[in-house]
Amino acid sequence: MSALTVSDEQAASTKAKVIQPAWVRALHWTNAFAMVLMIMSGWQIYNASPLFDFRFSSSITLGGWLGGALLWHFAAMWLLMVNGLIYLTVGLATGRFRKKLLPITPEGVISDTKAALTGKLSHADLTKYNQVQKLLYAGVIVVGILIVLSGLAIWKPVQLQYLTALFGGYEAARYVHFFCMAAIVAFIVVHVVLALLVPKSLRAMIIGR
Amino acid sequence: MGRMRNLLIPGVDKTLLVRDAVKTMPDLTRRRFISGGASLGALTLLTGCDVTDSFSAEEMLKQVSKFNDGVQAFMFNPNAMAPTFPESAITKPFPFNAYYDLEDAPTVDGKSWKLEVSGLVENKKSWTLEELYQLPQVKQVTRHICVEGWSAIGSWTGVPLRDFLKLVGADTRAKYVWFQCADKDGYNSPLDMQSALHAQTQMTFKFGDEILPRAYGFPMKIRVPTKLGFKNPKYVISMEVTNDYKGGFWEDQGYNSFSGS
């Protein structure tokens, strides 16, 4: 009986302190895993017919050759898409997106960027995102949607030809897909650096508090 | 890659895996194994295989690829036409592409060449090029999309494959039309029946209004604008209507078999 009482108390105190709920954490790390697979196999696929005058080093690609990379890419895409759809659905249904990511104002973004660059941005309350965070998190969600749609446009330029046309045709969709990848990689770099600079935010994404 | 390896078997805790493995060892080995640093790394050394290229990862990817075949067959709309383009959009020069150089491309003698027709068809007669040229042809200007990512627009003229299949009395309930080619090392590729019956799928005899040049597959190519380039075999010498999945040159090496666009 006493054990039960204690766990109830613990539960109550835990609930108050939760910064990242379990579903956010689970979806976040699943997404991170799927993203890494998609990006590394995507680089190998890019290498088969580069859009620009460079190739990705084989030490950072996945799949070994084009065929292997395609297998990884078209397997991990299911994980990415299903996980992403759950995230979007729950995020919209629970109002989390609205509560956490809105509103975003230009003035707010500018003043918070200044504060961040001069080291004056407060991280006292991790449950509230600053304007730069809001912009980046909302932005990467939009880019995430775009990279999936442009990927579908490249994968199915006949069956989904209206989608492909929306991106300006097959060749244009390849560039959109590439630049979305570049934006996501840039986001990941900033995101990881900042998470390491504010370790309690990383802890919150792992254990919730 | 060390971190990747840890993540590669979803739902399997590596510590538990190692603990279970250790349990099955005789006492002495167990002690040595543990003192030698028990880890998943050590395990992979013992078994001599890396998870990334091990049987299980490969098998999982193959299964997903098969699942993707099904998804694509389900998505395939027989009435959806590949977009067509004006002649001015044709890519010049249209790229030659194969797993060998142009000089190694097969040189087929059009006079002695015959298209062999076999399998689930009523009429198994072989066709000469002259006979095939007599059949009504249509032209299409469509985009050829390579599995590598690049694309090029070309003009192909030939006999709709579905007209020919009807002509030879093919059982169109069969699963595949399997093509064999004259390429060195033998090229072949299976085409699922619903794609074979698509209105734009063509036995191609002309490129850009000229007799199909050697580079593009003389004397006959199968043009499938709803598929990636490698599903468009060149230098075709035979077609077989079959229910058996007979594999293909690239399909056997891991390219997704349906590869629809």
Coordinates of C-alpha atoms in Angstrom, one line a residue:
Chain A
M1 CA 0.0 0.0 0.0
S2 CA 2.7 2.4 1.0
A3 CA 4.5 1.7 -2.3
L4 CA 1.4 2.7 -4.2
T5 CA 1.1 5.9 -2.3
V6 CA 4.6 6.8 -3.0
S7 CA 4.3 6.1 -6.6
D8 CA 1.2 8.2 -6.8
E9 CA 3.0 11.1 -5.2
Q10 CA 5.9 10.6 -7.6
A11 CA 3.5 10.5 -10.5
A12 CA 1.9 13.8 -9.4
S13 CA 5.2 15.6 -9.0
T14 CA 6.6 14.1 -12.2
K15 CA 3.6 15.3 -14.1
A16 CA 4.2 18.9 -13.0
K17 CA 7.8 18.8 -14.1
V18 CA 7.4 17.2 -17.5
I19 CA 8.9 19.3 -20.2
Q20 CA 8.7 16.9 -23.1
P21 CA 5.9 14.4 -22.9
A22 CA 6.7 10.7 -23.7
W23 CA 5.0 10.8 -27.1
V24 CA 7.1 13.8 -28.2
R25 CA 10.3 12.0 -27.1
A26 CA 9.4 8.7 -28.7
L27 CA 8.5 10.4 -32.0
H28 CA 11.5 12.8 -31.8
W29 CA 14.1 10.0 -31.6
T30 CA 12.3 7.8 -34.1
N31 CA 12.3 10.7 -36.5
A32 CA 16.0 11.4 -35.7
F33 CA 16.8 7.8 -36.5
A34 CA 14.8 7.7 -39.7
M35 CA 16.2 11.1 -40.8
V36 CA 19.8 9.9 -40.4
L37 CA 19.0 6.8 -42.5
M38 CA 17.2 8.9 -45.2
I39 CA 20.0 11.5 -45.4
M40 CA 22.9 9.1 -45.5
S41 CA 21.2 6.8 -48.1
G42 CA 20.0 10.0 -50.0
W43 CA 23.6 11.1 -50.3
Q44 CA 24.6 7.8 -51.8
I45 CA 21.7 8.1 -54.3
Y46 CA 22.7 11.7 -55.1
N47 CA 26.2 10.4 -55.9
A48 CA 24.8 8.3 -58.8
S49 CA 23.9 11.4 -60.7
P50 CA 25.1 14.6 -58.8
L51 CA 23.2 17.8 -59.3
F52 CA 26.2 19.8 -58.5
D53 CA 30.0 19.6 -58.9
F54 CA 30.6 17.5 -55.9
R55 CA 29.9 14.0 -54.4
F56 CA 29.4 12.9 -50.8
S57 CA 32.3 10.9 -49.3
S58 CA 31.4 7.2 -49.2
S59 CA 32.4 7.3 -45.5
I60 CA 29.3 9.2 -44.7
T61 CA 26.8 7.4 -47.0
L62 CA 24.7 4.4 -46.5
G63 CA 24.0 1.4 -48.7
G64 CA 27.4 0.9 -50.4
W65 CA 26.1 1.5 -53.9
L66 CA 23.1 3.0 -55.6
G67 CA 21.0 -0.2 -55.3
G68 CA 21.7 -0.6 -51.6
A69 CA 21.1 3.0 -50.9
L70 CA 17.7 2.9 -52.7
L71 CA 16.7 -0.1 -50.6
W72 CA 17.5 1.8 -47.4
H73 CA 15.9 5.0 -48.7
F74 CA 12.6 3.3 -49.7
A75 CA 12.5 1.3 -46.4
A76 CA 13.3 4.2 -44.0
M77 CA 10.8 6.4 -45.9
W78 CA 8.0 4.4 -44.3
L79 CA 9.3 4.9 -40.8
L80 CA 9.8 8.6 -41.5
M81 CA 6.3 9.1 -43.1
V82 CA 4.3 7.1 -40.5
N83 CA 6.2 8.7 -37.6
G84 CA 5.8 12.1 -39.2
L85 CA 2.1 11.7 -39.8
I86 CA 1.5 10.6 -36.2
Y87 CA 3.5 13.7 -35.1
L88 CA 1.5 16.1 -37.3
T89 CA -1.8 14.5 -36.3
V90 CA -1.1 14.5 -32.5
G91 CA 0.6 17.9 -32.7
L92 CA -2.5 19.5 -34.3
A93 CA -5.1 17.5 -32.4
T94 CA -3.7 18.3 -29.0
G95 CA -3.0 21.9 -29.8
R96 CA 0.7 21.5 -29.0
F97 CA 1.8 23.2 -32.2
R98 CA -0.4 26.2 -31.6
K99 CA 0.6 26.4 -27.9
K100 CA 4.3 25.8 -28.4
L101 CA 5.1 27.3 -31.8
L102 CA 2.7 30.3 -32.1
P103 CA 2.7 33.2 -32.4
I104 CA 5.8 34.0 -34.3
T105 CA 6.4 37.7 -34.9
P106 CA 9.2 39.3 -36.9
E107 CA 10.0 41.7 -34.0
G108 CA 10.1 38.8 -31.6
V109 CA 12.4 36.8 -33.8
I110 CA 14.8 39.8 -34.3
S111 CA 15.0 40.7 -30.6
D112 CA 15.5 37.0 -29.6
T113 CA 18.1 36.5 -32.3
K114 CA 20.0 39.6 -30.9
A115 CA 19.6 38.2 -27.4
A116 CA 20.8 34.8 -28.4
L117 CA 23.9 36.2 -30.2
T118 CA 24.8 38.4 -27.2
G119 CA 24.3 35.5 -24.8
K120 CA 21.4 37.1 -23.1
L121 CA 18.7 34.6 -24.0
S122 CA 17.2 32.9 -21.0
H123 CA 16.7 29.2 -20.9
A124 CA 15.2 29.2 -17.4
D125 CA 11.8 27.8 -18.5
L126 CA 12.3 25.0 -21.1
T127 CA 8.6 24.5 -21.5
K128 CA 8.4 27.9 -23.4
Y129 CA 10.2 28.2 -26.7
N130 CA 11.8 31.6 -27.6
Q131 CA 10.9 33.2 -30.9
V132 CA 14.0 31.8 -32.7
Q133 CA 13.2 28.3 -31.5
K134 CA 9.6 28.7 -32.6
L135 CA 10.6 29.9 -36.0
L136 CA 13.2 27.1 -36.5
Y137 CA 10.9 24.3 -35.2
A138 CA 7.9 25.5 -37.2
G139 CA 10.2 26.0 -40.2
V140 CA 11.7 22.5 -40.0
I141 CA 8.2 21.0 -39.9
V142 CA 7.3 22.8 -43.1
V143 CA 10.6 21.7 -44.7
G144 CA 9.9 18.2 -43.5
I145 CA 6.6 18.2 -45.2
L146 CA 8.2 19.6 -48.4
I147 CA 10.9 17.0 -48.5
V148 CA 8.4 14.2 -48.3
L149 CA 6.2 15.7 -50.9
S150 CA 9.1 16.4 -53.3
G151 CA 10.4 12.9 -52.7
L152 CA 7.0 11.5 -53.6
A153 CA 7.1 13.7 -56.7
I154 CA 10.4 12.3 -57.8
W155 CA 9.4 8.7 -56.9
K156 CA 6.1 8.8 -58.8
P157 CA 6.3 11.5 -61.6
V158 CA 3.6 9.6 -63.6
Q159 CA 1.2 8.4 -60.9
L160 CA 1.5 11.6 -58.9
Q161 CA 2.1 13.8 -61.9
Y162 CA 0.0 16.7 -60.5
L163 CA 2.2 16.8 -57.4
T164 CA 5.3 16.7 -59.6
A165 CA 3.9 19.5 -61.8
L166 CA 3.4 21.5 -58.6
F167 CA 7.1 21.4 -58.0
G168 CA 7.8 22.6 -61.5
G169 CA 8.3 19.1 -63.0
Y170 CA 10.6 16.2 -62.4
E171 CA 13.9 17.9 -62.7
A172 CA 12.9 20.9 -60.5
A173 CA 11.5 18.5 -57.9
R174 CA 15.0 16.9 -57.6
Y175 CA 16.4 20.3 -56.7
V176 CA 13.6 21.0 -54.2
H177 CA 14.3 17.6 -52.6
F178 CA 18.0 18.4 -52.4
F179 CA 17.6 21.9 -51.0
C180 CA 15.2 20.6 -48.4
M181 CA 17.8 18.1 -47.4
A182 CA 20.4 20.9 -47.1
A183 CA 18.0 22.9 -45.0
I184 CA 17.4 20.0 -42.7
V185 CA 21.1 19.2 -42.3
A186 CA 21.7 22.9 -41.5
F187 CA 18.9 22.7 -38.9
I188 CA 20.4 19.5 -37.4
V189 CA 23.8 21.1 -37.0
V190 CA 22.4 24.2 -35.2
H191 CA 20.0 22.0 -33.2
V192 CA 22.6 19.6 -32.0
V193 CA 25.1 22.4 -31.1
L194 CA 22.5 24.3 -29.1
A195 CA 21.3 21.2 -27.4
L196 CA 24.8 20.5 -26.3
L197 CA 25.2 24.1 -25.2
V198 CA 22.0 23.8 -23.1
P199 CA 22.4 20.2 -21.9
K200 CA 19.2 20.3 -19.8
S201 CA 17.2 20.6 -23.0
L202 CA 18.8 17.4 -24.2
R203 CA 18.0 15.7 -20.9
A204 CA 14.4 16.9 -21.2
M205 CA 14.2 15.2 -24.6
I206 CA 15.6 12.0 -23.2
I207 CA 14.0 11.6 -19.8
G208 CA 11.2 14.2 -20.1
R209 CA 12.4 16.4 -17.3
Chain B
M1 CA 29.1 3.6 -38.1
G2 CA 29.6 2.3 -34.5
R3 CA 26.6 4.2 -33.3
M4 CA 24.5 3.1 -36.3
R5 CA 25.2 -0.5 -35.5
N6 CA 23.8 0.0 -32.0
L7 CA 20.6 1.3 -33.5
L8 CA 20.2 -1.2 -36.2
I9 CA 18.1 -3.9 -34.6
P10 CA 15.1 -2.1 -33.3
G11 CA 13.7 -3.6 -30.2
V12 CA 16.8 -5.6 -29.4
D13 CA 18.7 -4.5 -26.4
K14 CA 22.4 -5.1 -27.1
T15 CA 23.3 -5.6 -23.4
L16 CA 20.6 -8.3 -23.1
L17 CA 21.8 -9.9 -26.3
V18 CA 25.3 -10.1 -25.1
R19 CA 24.1 -11.4 -21.7
D20 CA 22.1 -14.2 -23.4
A21 CA 25.0 -15.1 -25.6
V22 CA 27.3 -15.3 -22.7
K23 CA 24.9 -17.6 -20.8
T24 CA 25.2 -20.2 -23.5
M25 CA 28.9 -20.3 -23.3
P26 CA 30.9 -22.9 -21.3
D27 CA 32.2 -21.5 -18.0
L28 CA 35.8 -21.0 -19.1
T29 CA 35.0 -19.4 -22.4
R30 CA 32.5 -17.2 -20.7
R31 CA 35.1 -15.9 -18.3
R32 CA 37.6 -15.2 -21.1
F33 CA 34.9 -13.6 -23.2
I34 CA 33.9 -11.3 -20.4
S35 CA 37.4 -10.4 -19.4
G36 CA 38.1 -9.8 -23.1
G37 CA 35.5 -7.1 -23.2
A38 CA 32.0 -8.4 -24.0
S39 CA 30.3 -6.1 -26.4
L40 CA 28.2 -6.2 -29.5
G41 CA 31.4 -5.3 -31.3
A42 CA 33.1 -8.4 -30.0
L43 CA 30.1 -10.5 -30.9
T44 CA 30.2 -9.2 -34.5
L45 CA 33.9 -10.1 -34.6
L46 CA 33.1 -13.6 -33.4
T47 CA 30.4 -14.2 -36.0
G48 CA 32.5 -12.4 -38.6
C49 CA 29.6 -10.3 -39.9
D50 CA 28.7 -6.7 -39.6
V51 CA 25.0 -6.0 -39.0
T52 CA 24.9 -3.5 -41.9
D53 CA 25.8 -6.2 -44.4
S54 CA 24.5 -9.2 -42.5
F55 CA 21.9 -11.5 -43.7
S56 CA 19.2 -10.1 -41.5
A57 CA 19.5 -6.5 -42.5
E58 CA 19.7 -7.4 -46.2
E59 CA 16.7 -9.7 -45.8
M60 CA 14.7 -7.0 -44.1
L61 CA 15.4 -4.6 -46.9
K62 CA 14.5 -7.2 -49.5
Q63 CA 11.2 -7.8 -47.7
V64 CA 10.4 -4.1 -47.7
S65 CA 11.3 -3.8 -51.4
K66 CA 8.8 -6.6 -52.1
F67 CA 6.2 -4.8 -50.0
N68 CA 7.0 -1.7 -52.1
D69 CA 6.4 -3.7 -55.3
G70 CA 2.9 -4.3 -53.9
V71 CA 2.3 -0.7 -52.9
Q72 CA 3.4 0.5 -56.4
A73 CA 1.2 -2.1 -58.2
F74 CA -1.7 -0.8 -56.0
M75 CA -0.9 2.8 -56.9
F76 CA -0.6 2.0 -60.6
N77 CA -3.4 3.6 -62.5
P78 CA -3.7 2.0 -66.0
N79 CA -5.4 5.2 -67.2
A80 CA -2.7 7.6 -66.0
M81 CA -0.6 8.6 -69.0
A82 CA 3.0 9.6 -68.7
P83 CA 3.2 13.3 -69.5
T84 CA 4.0 14.0 -73.1
F85 CA 6.1 16.9 -74.5
P86 CA 6.5 18.9 -77.7
E87 CA 9.3 17.8 -80.1
S88 CA 11.2 20.9 -79.2
A89 CA 11.6 19.5 -75.6
I90 CA 13.6 16.5 -76.8
T91 CA 17.0 16.2 -75.2
K92 CA 19.8 16.5 -77.7
P93 CA 21.9 14.5 -77.8
F94 CA 19.9 11.8 -76.0
P95 CA 22.3 10.0 -73.6
F96 CA 23.6 6.5 -74.3
N97 CA 23.4 4.6 -71.1
A98 CA 24.3 1.0 -70.2
Y99 CA 26.6 -1.0 -67.9
Y100 CA 29.2 -1.1 -70.8
D101 CA 30.6 1.5 -73.2
L102 CA 28.9 2.2 -76.5
E103 CA 31.6 0.2 -78.4
D104 CA 30.6 -2.9 -76.5
A105 CA 26.9 -2.4 -77.4
P106 CA 25.5 -5.4 -79.3
T107 CA 25.5 -5.2 -83.1
V108 CA 22.4 -7.0 -84.2
D109 CA 21.9 -8.0 -87.9
G110 CA 18.4 -6.8 -88.7
K111 CA 18.1 -9.2 -91.6
S112 CA 18.6 -12.4 -89.5
W113 CA 17.2 -11.1 -86.3
K114 CA 13.9 -12.6 -85.2
L115 CA 11.8 -11.8 -82.2
E116 CA 11.1 -15.1 -80.3
V117 CA 7.7 -15.2 -78.7
S118 CA 7.0 -17.9 -76.1
G119 CA 5.2 -18.9 -72.9
L120 CA 1.4 -18.4 -72.4
V121 CA 0.6 -17.3 -76.0
E122 CA -1.5 -19.0 -78.7
N123 CA 0.9 -18.2 -81.5
K124 CA 4.5 -18.9 -80.8
K125 CA 5.8 -17.9 -84.2
S126 CA 9.0 -15.8 -84.4
W127 CA 8.7 -12.4 -86.0
T128 CA 11.1 -10.9 -88.5
L129 CA 11.8 -7.2 -88.4
E130 CA 10.1 -6.7 -91.7
E131 CA 6.9 -8.3 -90.4
L132 CA 6.9 -6.2 -87.2
Y133 CA 7.4 -3.0 -89.3
Q134 CA 4.1 -3.7 -91.0
L135 CA 2.1 -3.3 -87.8
P136 CA 0.5 0.0 -86.9
Q137 CA 2.9 2.3 -85.0
V138 CA 2.4 5.3 -82.7
K139 CA 4.8 8.0 -81.6
Q140 CA 5.4 9.3 -78.1
V141 CA 7.6 12.1 -76.8
T142 CA 8.0 11.2 -73.1
R143 CA 10.5 11.5 -70.3
H144 CA 13.0 8.7 -69.7
I145 CA 13.9 8.6 -66.0
C146 CA 17.0 6.7 -65.0
V147 CA 17.2 4.9 -61.6
E148 CA 20.3 7.1 -61.1
G149 CA 18.1 10.2 -61.0
W150 CA 18.9 11.9 -64.3
S151 CA 16.2 12.2 -67.0
A152 CA 16.0 12.9 -70.7
I153 CA 13.1 13.5 -73.1
G154 CA 13.0 11.4 -76.2
S155 CA 10.8 10.5 -79.2
W156 CA 10.0 6.8 -79.6
T157 CA 7.8 5.2 -82.3
G158 CA 6.6 1.7 -82.3
V159 CA 3.8 -0.8 -81.8
P160 CA 1.8 -0.7 -78.6
L161 CA 2.8 -3.8 -76.7
R162 CA -0.8 -4.5 -75.8
D163 CA -1.8 -4.6 -79.5
F164 CA 1.0 -7.1 -80.1
L165 CA 0.1 -9.2 -77.1
K166 CA -3.5 -9.4 -78.4
L167 CA -2.2 -10.3 -81.9
V168 CA -0.2 -13.3 -80.6
G169 CA -3.1 -14.4 -78.3
A170 CA -1.2 -13.8 -75.1
D171 CA -2.9 -14.8 -71.8
T172 CA -3.1 -11.3 -70.3
R173 CA -4.1 -12.8 -67.0
A174 CA -0.5 -14.0 -66.7
K175 CA 1.7 -12.1 -64.3
Y176 CA 4.7 -11.1 -66.4
V177 CA 6.1 -10.5 -69.8
W178 CA 9.8 -11.4 -69.5
F179 CA 12.3 -9.9 -72.0
Q180 CA 15.7 -11.3 -72.9
C181 CA 18.2 -9.2 -74.7
A182 CA 21.4 -9.4 -76.8
D183 CA 23.5 -7.3 -74.4
K184 CA 26.8 -8.9 -73.4
D185 CA 26.4 -11.0 -70.2
G186 CA 22.7 -11.3 -71.1
Y187 CA 20.3 -8.6 -70.1
N188 CA 16.8 -9.5 -69.1
S189 CA 13.9 -7.9 -67.2
P190 CA 10.4 -8.9 -66.1
L191 CA 7.5 -6.5 -66.8
D192 CA 4.3 -6.9 -64.8
M193 CA 1.3 -7.5 -67.0
Q194 CA -0.7 -4.3 -66.0
S195 CA 2.3 -2.2 -67.1
A196 CA 2.7 -4.3 -70.2
L197 CA -0.9 -3.5 -71.1
H198 CA -0.6 0.2 -70.5
A199 CA -1.4 2.2 -73.6
Q200 CA 2.0 3.9 -73.8
T201 CA 4.0 0.7 -73.4
Q202 CA 5.6 0.2 -76.7
M203 CA 7.7 -2.1 -78.9
T204 CA 10.0 0.6 -80.2
F205 CA 11.5 0.6 -83.7
K206 CA 12.3 4.3 -84.2
F207 CA 14.0 7.0 -82.2
G208 CA 13.4 10.6 -83.4
D209 CA 11.6 9.3 -86.5
E210 CA 14.7 7.3 -87.6
I211 CA 15.2 3.6 -87.4
L212 CA 16.3 2.9 -83.8
P213 CA 20.1 3.4 -83.8
R214 CA 22.4 0.8 -82.2
A215 CA 23.0 3.1 -79.2
Y216 CA 19.3 3.1 -78.3
G217 CA 18.7 -0.6 -78.8
F218 CA 18.5 -1.7 -82.5
P219 CA 16.5 -3.5 -83.7
M220 CA 13.9 -3.3 -80.9
K221 CA 13.5 -1.7 -77.5
I222 CA 10.7 -1.9 -75.1
R223 CA 9.7 1.6 -74.1
V224 CA 7.8 1.8 -70.8
P225 CA 7.3 5.5 -69.8
T226 CA 5.7 4.5 -66.5
K227 CA 8.9 2.7 -65.4
L228 CA 12.5 3.6 -64.7
G229 CA 15.0 3.3 -67.5
F230 CA 16.4 -0.1 -66.6
K231 CA 12.9 -1.5 -67.0
N232 CA 13.0 -0.4 -70.7
P233 CA 15.2 -3.2 -72.2
K234 CA 17.1 -2.6 -75.5
Y235 CA 18.3 -5.1 -78.1
V236 CA 15.4 -7.4 -77.3
I237 CA 15.5 -10.9 -78.7
S238 CA 12.7 -12.7 -77.0
M239 CA 9.6 -12.2 -74.9
E240 CA 7.9 -14.8 -72.8
V241 CA 4.5 -14.5 -71.2
T242 CA 4.7 -16.2 -67.9
N243 CA 3.4 -16.5 -64.4
D244 CA 6.9 -17.1 -63.0
Y245 CA 9.1 -14.4 -61.6
K246 CA 12.3 -15.0 -63.6
G247 CA 14.3 -12.1 -62.2
G248 CA 16.3 -9.5 -64.1
F249 CA 19.8 -8.2 -64.7
W250 CA 19.4 -5.3 -62.3
E251 CA 16.5 -6.6 -60.3
D252 CA 18.6 -9.5 -59.1
Q253 CA 21.3 -7.1 -57.9
G254 CA 18.8 -5.2 -55.7
Y255 CA 17.0 -2.6 -57.8
N256 CA 13.3 -2.6 -56.9
S257 CA 11.5 -4.9 -59.3
F258 CA 8.4 -2.8 -59.9
S259 CA 10.3 0.5 -60.2
G260 CA 7.3 2.4 -61.5
S261 CA 7.3 6.1 -62.0

